[in-house]
Tab-separated table of C-alpha atoms and ligand atoms in Angstrom:
chain	number	residue	atom	x	y	z
A	1	MET	CA	128.050	-58.248	59.981
A	2	ILE	CA	129.899	-57.189	63.150
A	3	ASP	CA	133.285	-55.312	62.519
A	4	PHE	CA	134.538	-56.135	66.352
A	5	LEU	CA	138.320	-54.954	64.919
A	6	GLU	CA	136.655	-51.687	65.091
A	7	GLU	CA	135.034	-52.155	67.610
A	8	VAL	CA	137.906	-52.339	69.686
A	9	TYR	CA	139.858	-49.398	67.559
A	10	LYS	CA	137.107	-47.181	68.823
A	11	ARG	CA	137.722	-48.194	72.338
A	12	LYS	CA	141.594	-48.133	71.931
A	13	ASP	CA	142.750	-45.519	74.265
A	14	ASP	CA	140.263	-46.782	77.379
A	15	ILE	CA	141.792	-50.162	76.696
A	16	ILE	CA	145.162	-48.442	77.158
A	17	ALA	CA	144.453	-46.653	80.124
A	18	ASP	CA	143.206	-49.695	82.483
A	19	ILE	CA	146.548	-51.184	81.381
A	20	GLU	CA	148.457	-48.737	82.960
A	21	LYS	CA	146.532	-48.631	85.534
A	22	LEU	CA	147.133	-52.302	86.611
A	23	CYS	CA	151.015	-52.146	85.319
A	24	ARG	CA	151.344	-49.532	87.540
A	25	ILE	CA	150.854	-51.515	90.648
A	26	PRO	CA	153.837	-53.914	91.165
A	27	SER	CA	152.116	-56.830	92.093
A	28	VAL	CA	154.530	-59.357	93.284
A	29	LEU	CA	154.149	-62.035	95.942
A	30	ASP	CA	154.989	-60.272	99.061
A	31	GLU	CA	155.211	-62.948	101.657
A	32	ALA	CA	155.412	-60.153	104.734
A	33	THR	CA	152.607	-58.004	104.008
A	34	ALA	CA	150.058	-61.008	103.517
A	35	ASN	CA	147.621	-60.929	105.937
A	36	GLU	CA	143.860	-61.812	106.039
A	37	GLY	CA	141.958	-60.661	102.771
A	38	GLN	CA	145.672	-60.120	101.410
A	39	PRO	CA	146.761	-64.004	101.249
A	40	PHE	CA	149.416	-62.680	98.684
A	41	GLY	CA	150.625	-59.333	99.735
A	42	ALA	CA	149.245	-55.424	100.130
A	43	ALA	CA	150.724	-55.182	96.148
A	44	CYS	CA	148.802	-58.074	95.067
A	45	LYS	CA	145.640	-57.066	96.877
A	46	GLU	CA	146.135	-53.240	95.366
A	47	ALA	CA	146.234	-55.155	91.962
A	48	LEU	CA	142.321	-57.009	92.702
A	49	ASP	CA	140.895	-54.042	94.042
A	50	ALA	CA	142.098	-51.997	90.794
A	51	MET	CA	140.783	-54.369	88.470
A	52	LEU	CA	137.425	-54.668	90.369
A	53	GLU	CA	137.206	-50.594	90.169
A	54	ILE	CA	137.022	-50.615	86.408
A	55	GLY	CA	134.216	-53.436	86.730
A	56	GLU	CA	132.541	-51.301	89.272
A	57	ARG	CA	132.951	-48.312	87.211
A	58	ASP	CA	131.237	-49.547	84.025
A	59	GLY	CA	128.280	-50.758	86.073
A	60	PHE	CA	128.965	-54.604	86.329
A	61	VAL	CA	128.471	-56.785	89.042
A	62	CYS	CA	131.607	-57.656	90.615
A	63	GLU	CA	133.033	-60.098	93.235
A	64	ASN	CA	136.321	-60.685	95.575
A	65	VAL	CA	136.404	-63.690	97.235
A	66	ASP	CA	138.693	-63.392	99.686
A	67	GLY	CA	141.492	-61.640	98.690
A	68	TYR	CA	142.431	-64.979	96.316
A	69	ALA	CA	140.611	-64.017	93.201
A	70	GLY	CA	137.841	-61.862	92.271
A	71	HIS	CA	135.429	-61.758	89.261
A	72	ILE	CA	133.570	-59.258	86.874
A	73	ASP	CA	129.850	-60.607	85.858
A	74	ILE	CA	128.766	-58.996	81.885
A	75	GLY	CA	125.617	-59.901	81.232
A	76	ASP	CA	122.911	-61.776	83.872
A	77	GLU	CA	122.398	-65.063	81.671
A	78	GLU	CA	122.473	-68.236	84.542
A	79	ALA	CA	125.088	-70.156	82.758
A	80	ALA	CA	128.728	-68.554	82.259
A	81	PHE	CA	131.370	-68.352	79.393
A	82	GLY	CA	134.991	-68.057	81.802
A	83	ILE	CA	138.037	-65.565	80.785
A	84	LEU	CA	140.759	-66.675	83.574
A	85	GLY	CA	143.603	-64.412	84.024
A	86	HIS	CA	145.837	-63.371	86.565
A	87	LEU	CA	147.222	-60.111	88.398
A	88	ASP	CA	150.454	-60.781	89.752
A	89	VAL	CA	153.536	-60.338	88.367
A	90	VAL	CA	157.199	-61.846	88.499
A	91	PRO	CA	159.693	-59.597	90.049
A	92	CYS	CA	161.808	-56.903	87.960
A	93	ASN	CA	165.762	-56.877	88.012
A	94	LYS	CA	164.952	-52.765	87.383
A	95	GLU	CA	168.782	-52.901	86.164
A	96	GLY	CA	167.899	-54.492	82.977
A	97	TRP	CA	165.542	-52.290	81.873
A	98	ASN	CA	165.540	-49.416	79.934
A	99	THR	CA	161.999	-48.146	81.411
A	100	ASP	CA	160.818	-48.002	84.746
A	101	PRO	CA	158.748	-51.238	84.730
A	102	TYR	CA	155.546	-50.389	86.515
A	103	GLU	CA	155.379	-46.924	84.312
A	104	VAL	CA	153.692	-48.188	81.239
A	105	THR	CA	156.143	-46.328	78.358
A	106	ILE	CA	155.121	-46.413	74.798
A	107	LYS	CA	157.389	-46.247	72.263
A	108	ASN	CA	157.567	-47.387	68.568
A	109	GLY	CA	154.211	-48.716	69.048
A	110	LYS	CA	154.531	-50.684	71.388
A	111	LEU	CA	153.641	-50.661	75.120
A	112	TYR	CA	156.653	-51.666	77.638
A	113	GLY	CA	156.520	-52.903	80.989
A	114	ARG	CA	155.716	-55.376	83.552
A	115	GLY	CA	152.248	-57.510	83.327
A	116	VAL	CA	151.653	-56.049	79.717
A	117	ALA	CA	151.866	-59.244	78.461
A	118	ASP	CA	152.043	-61.200	81.189
A	119	ASP	CA	149.193	-61.502	82.064
A	120	LYS	CA	147.237	-57.675	82.616
A	121	GLY	CA	147.293	-57.170	79.419
A	122	PRO	CA	145.772	-59.965	77.638
A	123	LEU	CA	143.174	-59.897	80.982
A	124	ILE	CA	142.465	-56.094	79.965
A	125	ALA	CA	141.848	-57.526	76.354
A	126	GLY	CA	139.351	-60.216	77.303
A	127	TYR	CA	137.839	-57.840	79.441
A	128	TYR	CA	136.938	-55.291	76.311
A	129	ALA	CA	136.123	-57.964	74.545
A	130	ALA	CA	133.222	-59.148	76.772
A	131	LYS	CA	132.399	-55.277	76.785
A	132	ILE	CA	132.195	-55.026	73.295
A	133	ILE	CA	129.504	-58.097	73.087
A	134	HIS	CA	127.554	-56.334	75.633
A	135	GLU	CA	127.320	-52.754	74.389
A	136	LEU	CA	126.263	-54.282	71.329
A	137	ASP	CA	123.993	-55.710	73.381
A	138	LEU	CA	124.173	-58.962	70.863
A	139	PRO	CA	121.873	-61.659	71.651
A	140	VAL	CA	123.457	-64.641	74.032
A	141	LYS	CA	122.975	-67.325	76.309
A	142	MET	CA	125.757	-67.410	78.230
A	143	LYS	CA	127.383	-64.394	80.369
A	144	THR	CA	130.963	-63.739	80.626
A	145	ARG	CA	132.591	-64.216	83.513
A	146	ILE	CA	135.620	-62.334	84.007
A	147	ILE	CA	137.894	-64.224	86.693
A	148	PHE	CA	141.324	-62.989	87.931
A	149	GLY	CA	143.720	-64.099	90.654
A	150	CYS	CA	146.419	-63.247	92.146
A	151	ASN	CA	148.567	-66.338	92.551
A	152	GLU	CA	149.543	-67.347	89.109
A	153	GLU	CA	153.132	-67.299	89.294
A	154	ASN	CA	153.675	-69.145	92.463
A	155	GLY	CA	151.658	-71.987	91.869
A	156	SER	CA	148.164	-70.785	91.402
A	157	LYS	CA	146.232	-70.899	95.168
A	158	CYS	CA	144.428	-68.209	93.883
A	159	MET	CA	142.117	-70.502	91.234
A	160	LYS	CA	142.118	-73.126	94.046
A	161	TYR	CA	140.588	-71.473	96.534
A	162	TYR	CA	138.144	-69.532	94.085
A	163	PHE	CA	136.461	-72.914	92.785
A	164	ALA	CA	136.275	-74.401	96.210
A	165	LYS	CA	133.856	-71.510	96.918
A	166	LYS	CA	132.625	-70.242	93.043
A	167	PRO	CA	131.045	-72.636	90.339
A	168	TYR	CA	132.990	-73.354	86.900
A	169	PRO	CA	131.753	-72.225	83.979
A	170	ALA	CA	130.706	-73.989	81.383
A	171	MET	CA	133.773	-73.219	79.380
A	172	GLY	CA	136.479	-71.189	78.929
A	173	PHE	CA	139.818	-69.686	77.593
A	174	THR	CA	142.975	-68.217	79.818
A	175	PRO	CA	144.639	-65.300	77.446
A	176	ASP	CA	148.214	-66.468	79.389
A	177	ALA	CA	150.153	-68.307	76.433
A	178	GLU	CA	150.276	-67.748	72.821
A	179	PHE	CA	148.121	-68.057	69.666
A	180	PRO	CA	146.784	-70.241	68.126
A	181	VAL	CA	144.797	-72.451	70.533
A	182	VAL	CA	146.706	-74.185	73.464
A	183	TYR	CA	144.697	-77.683	73.838
A	184	GLY	CA	147.398	-79.683	75.713
A	185	GLU	CA	149.829	-78.554	78.623
A	186	LYS	CA	152.399	-80.794	80.045
A	187	ALA	CA	152.336	-81.726	83.516
A	188	GLY	CA	154.902	-79.715	86.083
A	189	VAL	CA	156.803	-81.132	88.400
A	190	ASN	CA	159.977	-80.252	90.542
A	191	PHE	CA	162.290	-82.559	91.957
A	192	GLN	CA	164.191	-81.385	95.198
A	193	ILE	CA	167.467	-82.950	94.628
A	194	THR	CA	169.227	-83.082	98.270
A	195	GLY	CA	172.300	-84.600	99.929
A	196	GLU	CA	175.786	-84.760	101.168
A	197	ILE	CA	178.549	-84.586	98.575
A	198	GLU	CA	182.025	-84.123	99.842
A	199	ARG	CA	183.216	-80.484	98.472
A	200	GLY	CA	186.743	-81.233	97.582
A	201	ASN	CA	187.703	-78.025	96.212
A	202	ILE	CA	184.785	-76.532	94.919
A	203	ILE	CA	184.011	-73.967	98.235
A	204	GLY	CA	180.430	-73.106	97.094
A	205	ILE	CA	178.062	-73.210	93.839
A	206	TYR	CA	175.284	-70.790	93.968
A	207	SER	CA	173.032	-70.436	90.633
A	208	GLY	CA	169.302	-69.596	89.711
A	209	THR	CA	166.905	-68.641	91.930
A	210	ARG	CA	163.453	-69.630	90.700
A	211	SER	CA	162.975	-73.195	89.439
A	212	ASN	CA	161.175	-72.038	85.857
A	213	ILE	CA	163.824	-70.122	84.666
A	214	VAL	CA	167.266	-71.462	82.499
A	215	PRO	CA	169.650	-69.789	85.425
A	216	GLU	CA	171.252	-67.012	83.463
A	217	VAL	CA	174.081	-66.536	85.818
A	218	CYS	CA	176.499	-69.479	88.182
A	219	GLU	CA	178.871	-68.721	90.789
A	220	VAL	CA	181.133	-70.779	91.708
A	221	TYR	CA	183.874	-70.478	94.352
A	222	ILE	CA	187.167	-72.470	94.009
A	223	GLU	CA	190.496	-72.724	96.231
A	224	GLY	CA	193.201	-72.000	94.759
A	225	ASN	CA	194.914	-68.772	93.359
A	226	TYR	CA	192.744	-66.927	90.492
A	227	LYS	CA	196.094	-66.912	88.290
A	228	GLN	CA	195.998	-71.317	87.786
A	229	TYR	CA	192.182	-70.646	86.674
A	230	LYS	CA	192.404	-67.746	84.770
A	231	ASP	CA	193.798	-69.112	81.064
A	232	SER	CA	191.652	-72.595	81.257
A	233	PHE	CA	188.451	-70.624	81.752
A	234	HIS	CA	188.987	-67.650	79.418
A	235	GLN	CA	189.524	-70.532	76.892
A	236	TYR	CA	186.596	-72.320	77.673
A	237	LEU	CA	184.440	-69.114	77.796
A	238	ALA	CA	185.720	-68.633	74.333
A	239	THR	CA	185.376	-71.852	72.581
A	240	HIS	CA	182.032	-71.728	73.923
A	241	HIS	CA	180.973	-68.357	72.942
A	242	LEU	CA	180.264	-67.786	76.543
A	243	LYS	CA	180.577	-64.574	79.057
A	244	GLY	CA	181.830	-65.142	82.209
A	245	SER	CA	184.828	-63.427	84.741
A	246	VAL	CA	187.519	-64.904	87.173
A	247	GLU	CA	188.184	-63.016	90.503
A	248	GLU	CA	190.568	-62.996	93.296
A	249	GLU	CA	188.698	-63.443	96.424
A	250	GLY	CA	190.894	-63.934	99.375
A	251	ASN	CA	193.229	-66.616	98.934
A	252	HIS	CA	190.772	-68.185	96.781
A	253	THR	CA	188.445	-67.752	93.040
A	254	LYS	CA	185.573	-66.908	92.298
A	255	LEU	CA	184.304	-67.892	88.954
A	256	THR	CA	181.282	-66.254	87.379
A	257	LEU	CA	179.803	-67.499	84.000
A	258	VAL	CA	176.689	-66.281	82.319
A	259	GLY	CA	174.675	-67.976	80.220
A	260	LYS	CA	171.410	-67.052	78.668
A	261	SER	CA	167.981	-67.186	80.883
A	262	ALA	CA	164.586	-68.904	79.047
A	263	HIS	CA	161.371	-70.069	80.387
A	264	ALA	CA	161.761	-73.618	81.459
A	265	SER	CA	159.221	-74.780	78.930
A	266	THR	CA	161.799	-74.380	76.280
A	267	PRO	CA	164.664	-74.433	77.987
A	268	GLU	CA	166.465	-74.729	74.245
A	269	GLN	CA	165.650	-71.546	74.148
A	270	GLY	CA	168.063	-70.783	76.747
A	271	ILE	CA	172.298	-71.255	78.110
A	272	ASN	CA	172.142	-72.739	81.086
A	273	ALA	CA	174.363	-71.254	83.390
A	274	THR	CA	174.886	-74.100	85.762
A	275	THR	CA	175.574	-77.321	83.217
A	276	ALA	CA	178.155	-75.069	81.113
A	277	MET	CA	180.408	-74.112	84.519
A	278	CYS	CA	179.864	-77.544	85.617
A	279	HIS	CA	181.169	-78.502	82.426
A	280	TYR	CA	184.313	-76.426	82.773
A	281	LEU	CA	185.028	-77.350	86.689
A	282	ILE	CA	185.068	-81.289	85.722
A	283	THR	CA	188.041	-80.139	84.626
A	284	VAL	CA	189.954	-78.890	86.791
A	285	SER	CA	188.035	-80.721	90.305
A	286	GLU	CA	187.267	-84.282	91.061
A	287	ASN	CA	183.562	-83.227	92.713
A	288	LYS	CA	181.105	-85.441	92.841
A	289	LEU	CA	178.587	-83.337	92.208
A	290	VAL	CA	179.552	-81.413	89.620
A	291	GLN	CA	180.507	-84.975	87.811
A	292	PHE	CA	176.944	-85.744	88.047
A	293	ILE	CA	175.338	-82.216	87.173
A	294	ASP	CA	177.678	-82.543	83.767
A	295	GLU	CA	176.421	-86.512	83.453
A	296	CYS	CA	173.130	-86.150	83.652
A	297	PHE	CA	172.484	-82.539	82.577
A	298	TYR	CA	175.385	-80.999	80.326
A	299	GLN	CA	173.725	-79.702	76.479
A	300	ASP	CA	170.771	-82.019	77.410
A	301	HIS	CA	167.032	-80.580	77.704
A	302	TYR	CA	164.974	-83.201	77.104
A	303	GLY	CA	166.715	-85.673	79.974
A	304	GLU	CA	167.937	-88.156	77.396
A	305	LYS	CA	170.723	-88.228	79.609
A	306	LEU	CA	168.643	-88.785	82.818
A	307	GLY	CA	166.999	-91.870	80.551
A	308	ILE	CA	163.442	-90.347	80.611
A	309	ALA	CA	163.244	-88.695	77.035
A	310	TYR	CA	159.515	-88.932	75.256
A	311	THR	CA	157.971	-87.279	72.950
A	312	GLY	CA	154.425	-87.873	72.868
A	313	LEU	CA	151.278	-85.975	71.210
A	314	MET	CA	152.015	-82.842	72.962
A	315	GLY	CA	156.450	-82.870	72.246
A	316	PRO	CA	158.667	-83.327	73.914
A	317	LEU	CA	159.320	-83.834	77.530
A	318	THR	CA	161.861	-81.198	78.931
A	319	VAL	CA	164.284	-80.509	81.541
A	320	ASN	CA	165.804	-77.539	83.428
A	321	LEU	CA	168.279	-77.961	86.319
A	322	GLY	CA	166.692	-74.219	87.709
A	323	VAL	CA	168.120	-73.782	91.174
A	324	LEU	CA	171.597	-75.187	92.122
A	325	ASN	CA	172.904	-74.088	96.131
A	326	TYR	CA	176.059	-76.123	97.230
A	327	LYS	CA	177.574	-74.746	100.359
A	328	ASN	CA	179.866	-76.956	102.620
A	329	GLY	CA	179.451	-80.206	101.173
A	330	HIS	CA	175.456	-79.848	101.195
A	331	VAL	CA	173.663	-79.754	98.166
A	332	SER	CA	170.016	-78.232	96.925
A	333	MET	CA	168.866	-78.290	93.930
A	334	ILE	CA	165.455	-78.005	91.601
A	335	VAL	CA	164.860	-79.490	88.483
A	336	ASP	CA	162.057	-78.372	86.535
A	337	MET	CA	160.340	-80.717	84.242
A	338	ARG	CA	157.383	-80.622	81.816
A	339	VAL	CA	156.314	-84.013	81.126
A	340	PRO	CA	153.482	-85.126	78.291
A	341	HIS	CA	150.157	-86.944	79.465
A	342	GLU	CA	151.289	-90.249	78.529
A	343	VAL	CA	154.321	-90.442	80.796
A	344	ASN	CA	153.294	-91.324	84.472
A	345	ASP	CA	155.047	-90.830	88.005
A	346	GLU	CA	157.107	-94.450	87.908
A	347	GLN	CA	158.620	-93.993	84.259
A	348	LEU	CA	159.426	-90.763	85.139
A	349	THR	CA	161.171	-91.598	89.201
A	350	LYS	CA	162.909	-95.100	88.464
A	351	PRO	CA	165.396	-93.599	85.912
A	352	ILE	CA	165.574	-90.485	87.733
A	353	GLN	CA	166.030	-92.734	91.174
A	354	ALA	CA	169.013	-94.862	89.534
A	355	HIS	CA	171.113	-92.128	88.760
A	356	LEU	CA	170.793	-90.369	92.329
A	357	ASP	CA	171.708	-93.155	93.764
A	358	GLY	CA	175.025	-93.626	92.470
A	359	TYR	CA	175.653	-90.293	94.115
A	360	GLY	CA	174.504	-90.794	96.989
A	361	LEU	CA	171.595	-87.892	96.506
A	362	LEU	CA	167.533	-88.161	97.480
A	363	GLU	CA	164.633	-86.767	95.984
A	364	SER	CA	160.995	-85.813	96.701
A	365	HIS	CA	158.773	-84.448	94.006
A	366	GLU	CA	155.154	-84.221	93.036
A	367	LEU	CA	153.760	-84.643	89.558
A	368	GLY	CA	151.261	-81.902	88.977
A	369	LYS	CA	148.356	-82.699	86.245
A	370	ALA	CA	148.346	-82.375	82.467
A	371	LEU	CA	145.961	-80.830	80.429
A	372	TYR	CA	144.685	-82.328	77.535
A	373	ILE	CA	141.477	-81.356	75.352
A	374	ASP	CA	140.105	-82.984	72.276
A	375	PRO	CA	142.053	-81.126	69.510
A	376	GLN	CA	138.620	-81.305	67.281
A	377	SER	CA	136.145	-80.174	70.251
A	378	ASP	CA	133.751	-77.188	69.958
A	379	LEU	CA	135.824	-74.890	72.145
A	380	VAL	CA	138.999	-75.475	70.142
A	381	GLN	CA	137.661	-75.359	66.821
A	382	SER	CA	135.578	-72.050	67.391
A	383	LEU	CA	138.570	-70.216	69.001
A	384	HIS	CA	140.686	-71.437	66.459
A	385	SER	CA	138.737	-70.334	63.608
A	386	ALA	CA	138.361	-66.848	65.593
A	387	TYR	CA	142.203	-66.633	65.108
A	388	VAL	CA	141.903	-67.560	61.559
A	389	GLU	CA	139.647	-65.134	60.498
A	390	PHE	CA	141.885	-62.227	61.925
A	391	THR	CA	144.861	-63.224	61.104
A	392	GLY	CA	144.524	-65.523	57.910
A	393	ASP	CA	147.083	-67.406	59.176
A	394	HIS	CA	145.997	-71.905	57.916
A	395	THR	CA	149.953	-72.191	58.993
A	396	HIS	CA	149.614	-72.730	62.949
A	397	GLN	CA	147.434	-75.205	63.977
A	398	PRO	CA	146.126	-75.372	67.709
A	399	GLN	CA	148.641	-76.594	70.044
A	400	ALA	CA	150.536	-78.567	73.221
A	401	ILE	CA	153.009	-76.235	75.460
A	402	GLY	CA	154.920	-76.870	78.092
A	403	GLY	CA	153.686	-74.010	80.126
A	404	GLY	CA	151.269	-74.758	83.007
A	405	THR	CA	148.158	-72.034	82.654
A	406	TYR	CA	144.822	-71.162	84.721
A	407	ALA	CA	142.962	-73.474	81.903
A	408	LYS	CA	144.032	-76.925	84.155
A	409	SER	CA	142.579	-75.356	86.900
A	410	MET	CA	138.928	-76.218	85.666
A	411	PRO	CA	137.401	-77.958	82.934
A	412	ASN	CA	136.536	-76.758	79.192
A	413	CYS	CA	139.247	-74.447	79.489
A	414	VAL	CA	142.023	-74.194	77.125
A	415	ALA	CA	144.376	-71.148	76.762
A	416	PHE	CA	144.354	-68.763	73.926
A	417	GLY	CA	147.332	-65.919	73.495
A	418	VAL	CA	147.761	-63.199	73.552
A	419	GLU	CA	151.365	-64.017	71.921
A	420	PHE	CA	151.199	-64.100	68.606
A	421	PRO	CA	153.426	-67.158	66.509
A	422	GLY	CA	156.898	-65.351	65.198
A	423	THR	CA	156.850	-62.448	67.867
A	424	ASP	CA	158.326	-62.740	71.597
A	425	ASN	CA	156.433	-60.299	73.700
A	426	LYS	CA	159.294	-60.928	76.791
A	427	ILE	CA	157.505	-62.385	78.858
A	428	HIS	CA	159.020	-63.020	82.778
A	429	GLN	CA	162.088	-61.230	81.195
A	430	ASN	CA	163.765	-57.404	81.320
A	431	ASN	CA	161.834	-55.245	78.849
A	432	GLU	CA	158.362	-57.110	78.273
A	433	GLU	CA	156.269	-55.487	75.701
A	434	ILE	CA	153.465	-55.879	73.504
A	435	ALA	CA	152.649	-54.221	70.585
A	436	ILE	CA	149.224	-52.212	70.694
A	437	GLU	CA	148.594	-53.408	67.102
A	438	ASP	CA	148.489	-56.977	68.360
A	439	LEU	CA	147.110	-55.971	71.429
A	440	LEU	CA	143.855	-54.781	69.810
A	441	LYS	CA	143.706	-57.562	67.312
A	442	ALA	CA	144.043	-60.451	69.993
A	443	THR	CA	140.726	-58.197	71.425
A	444	ALA	CA	139.123	-58.556	68.158
A	445	ILE	CA	139.821	-62.554	68.371
A	446	TYR	CA	138.318	-62.547	71.767
A	447	ALA	CA	135.577	-60.955	70.888
A	448	LYS	CA	134.710	-63.098	67.872
A	449	ALA	CA	135.473	-66.504	69.521
A	450	ILE	CA	133.644	-65.883	72.674
A	451	TYR	CA	130.701	-64.739	70.253
A	452	ASN	CA	131.146	-67.658	68.354
A	453	LEU	CA	130.515	-69.914	71.699
A	454	ILE	CA	127.691	-67.951	73.580
A	455	LYS	CA	125.818	-66.847	71.073
A	456	LYS	CA	121.719	-67.430	70.886
B	1	ZN	ZN1	151.266	-65.216	83.139
């Protein structure tokens, strides 16, 4: 009986050192340095080179696919099992971090740093899992191909490019979500809503920079002296347990409301600053945009108010009003939705259009594809049994989520880890972290899971 966990612990220092090496590179999309061979900028290219260097150091065959993505082949069999991870990261707000986000800090048994959990740490876990199978010289019928892209956080153009050039592995997983196995992912869609709405006393509203995050801060510039808003706004904040401020801005007023950010696929975990702000604004303004937002989005994460609510095999449709810019009467907003595979485009668009028509607003959108792999399939069952073996967790079953991962970019692929049930690795947030014990356990689960599927 192979003790995969023991094998992983023997390599603990190497695993952490490789994660440190990758996390030191601030591989955020940077269009300013995008160029041939580095389509997502210099830092993403540097991260790609660093990962390829790790593979070369260990004697494996590596390939860089034009700076979009790369792979490391562990083993030389013809058929391949794929592990798909990403090397790009989301930006950091350094003030919100307790440590340098680009220098991994080890504290209380945890690694802290941008990318330790999303997705550099999990990618290295997958790499070591395959490396252990190889080093133990176990009999296999497939090699493991570790595939890594540089654009997961901004549309996964890396994987589209990669798979246009390279064949699909027979099956695989992406360590870029949570345990246990994720057999379903809702389709993602961004509704871009634009139009002109007479501004009334509202000079401007600004909130959110990314549609896939629940906006934490909403700022409003409104006509009138701050004294006329001060009491009612503070009262509103206190009643709703929110933070914010009222400031004098020349001869008008700036209102700031602070909610709580969260990933757009789980909007119920956040407090949307925009909708909370608009719910106050309807009491001090006749502005129609404010009315529209309050009517269609306030305290509603599931599209009830828009008339598109639906709960299917993968759970509920979710709605996040992520970005709003309103200036000189010009509206520009992005609403992120996660749509179960049973819902079609028309079911979604018709009710939304009806609401928009009432306010003279326009929309454009493109519904992405959903992922649904039979939970009874060999792939899902084998991965799940490896998870159960190392955790003893029979409670959490294979699941469906709202996040879109690389699993959608090839057939027979699911998301598998690395966040364990009941833990929060603060993915996309300040102070992203992963417990070393969890990281190593995940590596052992991966080794066992891969071996279950590729052994002779
Ligand atoms: Zn990720």
